[in-house]
């Protein structure tokens, strides 16, 4: 089953559990039509990690120096072995960069 179809099916299942008369297959309401949906929201996973997003842009005429420095910074971030669980770098064009750094806890972030 495709991911989008699976997500749609899961969404319909939750609506059906909340009392929506639409069903997944034959039009009959499921037996547990009055049961609340038990799905958790992404924000309630409680991993305790902190995500820091940092966007940088080069000053006019300083793109070459900027590019060199952001590459050095990316290498340093990728080499961290404690306190960081993930580092992502988005480099949409020369002169702009976005770092997304996931820290294990607030102390590591500070």
CSV table of C-alpha atoms in Angstrom, one decimal:
chain,number,residue,atom,x,y,z
A,1,UNK,CA,0.0,0.0,0.0
A,2,UNK,CA,1.4,3.4,-0.9
A,3,UNK,CA,2.4,5.8,1.9
A,4,UNK,CA,-0.3,8.4,0.9
A,5,UNK,CA,-3.0,5.8,0.7
A,6,UNK,CA,-1.9,4.3,4.1
A,7,UNK,CA,-2.1,7.8,5.7
A,8,UNK,CA,-5.5,8.4,4.2
A,9,UNK,CA,-6.7,5.0,5.5
A,10,UNK,CA,-5.4,5.7,9.0
A,11,UNK,CA,-7.1,9.1,8.9
A,12,UNK,CA,-10.4,7.6,7.9
A,13,UNK,CA,-10.0,5.0,10.6
A,14,UNK,CA,-9.6,7.7,13.3
A,15,UNK,CA,-12.6,9.6,11.9
A,16,UNK,CA,-14.7,6.4,12.0
A,17,UNK,CA,-13.7,5.8,15.6
A,18,UNK,CA,-14.8,9.3,16.6
A,19,UNK,CA,-18.3,8.6,15.2
A,20,UNK,CA,-18.0,9.5,11.5
A,21,UNK,CA,-20.5,7.2,9.7
A,22,UNK,CA,-18.1,6.8,6.8
A,23,UNK,CA,-16.4,3.4,6.8
A,24,UNK,CA,-13.3,2.1,5.1
A,25,UNK,CA,-15.1,-0.5,2.9
A,26,UNK,CA,-18.8,-1.2,3.0
A,27,UNK,CA,-20.4,2.0,4.4
A,28,UNK,CA,-21.3,0.4,7.8
A,29,UNK,CA,-19.9,2.2,10.9
A,30,UNK,CA,-17.2,0.2,12.7
A,31,UNK,CA,-18.1,-1.5,16.0
A,32,UNK,CA,-16.1,0.9,18.1
A,33,UNK,CA,-17.7,4.0,16.6
A,34,UNK,CA,-17.8,5.8,20.0
A,35,UNK,CA,-14.2,5.1,21.0
A,36,UNK,CA,-11.9,8.1,20.9
A,37,UNK,CA,-8.9,8.0,18.5
A,38,UNK,CA,-5.7,6.8,20.3
A,39,UNK,CA,-3.2,8.3,17.8
A,40,UNK,CA,-0.5,10.4,19.3
A,41,UNK,CA,0.6,13.8,17.9
A,42,UNK,CA,4.2,14.3,16.8
A,43,UNK,CA,4.6,17.0,19.5
A,44,UNK,CA,3.7,14.6,22.2
A,45,UNK,CA,6.4,12.0,21.6
A,46,UNK,CA,8.4,13.4,24.5
A,47,UNK,CA,11.9,12.5,23.3
A,48,UNK,CA,13.4,15.4,25.3
A,49,UNK,CA,15.6,16.5,22.3
A,50,UNK,CA,15.9,20.2,21.3
A,51,UNK,CA,16.0,21.3,17.7
A,52,UNK,CA,18.0,24.5,16.9
A,53,UNK,CA,17.6,26.0,13.4
A,54,UNK,CA,20.2,28.5,12.2
A,55,UNK,CA,19.9,30.4,8.9
A,56,UNK,CA,22.8,32.4,7.6
A,57,UNK,CA,23.3,34.7,4.6
A,58,UNK,CA,26.4,36.1,3.1
A,59,UNK,CA,27.0,39.9,3.0
A,60,UNK,CA,27.3,41.5,-0.4
A,61,UNK,CA,30.7,40.8,-1.9
A,62,UNK,CA,31.6,38.2,0.7
A,63,UNK,CA,30.1,35.0,-0.9
A,64,UNK,CA,33.4,33.2,-1.4
A,65,UNK,CA,34.5,33.7,2.2
A,66,UNK,CA,31.1,32.8,3.5
A,67,UNK,CA,31.0,29.5,1.5
A,68,UNK,CA,34.4,28.5,2.9
A,69,UNK,CA,33.3,29.2,6.4
A,70,UNK,CA,29.9,27.4,6.2
A,71,UNK,CA,31.7,24.3,4.8
A,72,UNK,CA,34.1,24.4,7.7
A,73,UNK,CA,31.3,24.9,10.2
A,74,UNK,CA,29.4,21.9,8.6
A,75,UNK,CA,32.4,19.7,9.0
A,76,UNK,CA,32.7,20.7,12.7
A,77,UNK,CA,29.1,20.0,13.3
A,78,UNK,CA,29.2,16.6,11.6
A,79,UNK,CA,32.2,15.6,13.7
A,80,UNK,CA,30.5,16.2,17.1
A,81,UNK,CA,30.3,13.0,19.0
A,82,UNK,CA,28.4,13.9,22.1
A,83,UNK,CA,25.4,16.1,22.8
A,84,UNK,CA,24.1,16.1,19.2
A,85,UNK,CA,21.9,13.4,17.7
A,86,UNK,CA,21.5,14.9,14.2
A,87,UNK,CA,22.8,17.6,12.0
A,88,UNK,CA,21.2,18.6,8.7
A,89,UNK,CA,22.6,21.2,6.3
A,90,UNK,CA,20.4,22.9,3.6
A,91,UNK,CA,22.4,24.9,1.0
A,92,UNK,CA,19.7,26.2,-1.4
A,93,UNK,CA,22.1,28.5,-3.3
A,94,UNK,CA,25.5,30.3,-3.0
A,95,UNK,CA,25.5,32.8,-0.1
A,96,UNK,CA,22.7,31.1,1.9
A,97,UNK,CA,22.7,28.1,4.3
A,98,UNK,CA,20.4,26.6,6.9
A,99,UNK,CA,21.6,24.3,9.7
A,100,UNK,CA,19.2,22.1,11.6
A,101,UNK,CA,20.9,20.7,14.7
A,102,UNK,CA,19.2,18.3,17.1
A,103,UNK,CA,20.6,18.4,20.7
A,104,UNK,CA,20.0,15.6,23.2
A,105,UNK,CA,19.0,18.1,25.9
A,106,UNK,CA,18.9,21.8,26.8
A,107,UNK,CA,22.3,21.8,28.4
A,108,UNK,CA,23.9,20.5,25.2
A,109,UNK,CA,22.1,23.2,23.2
A,110,UNK,CA,23.3,26.0,25.5
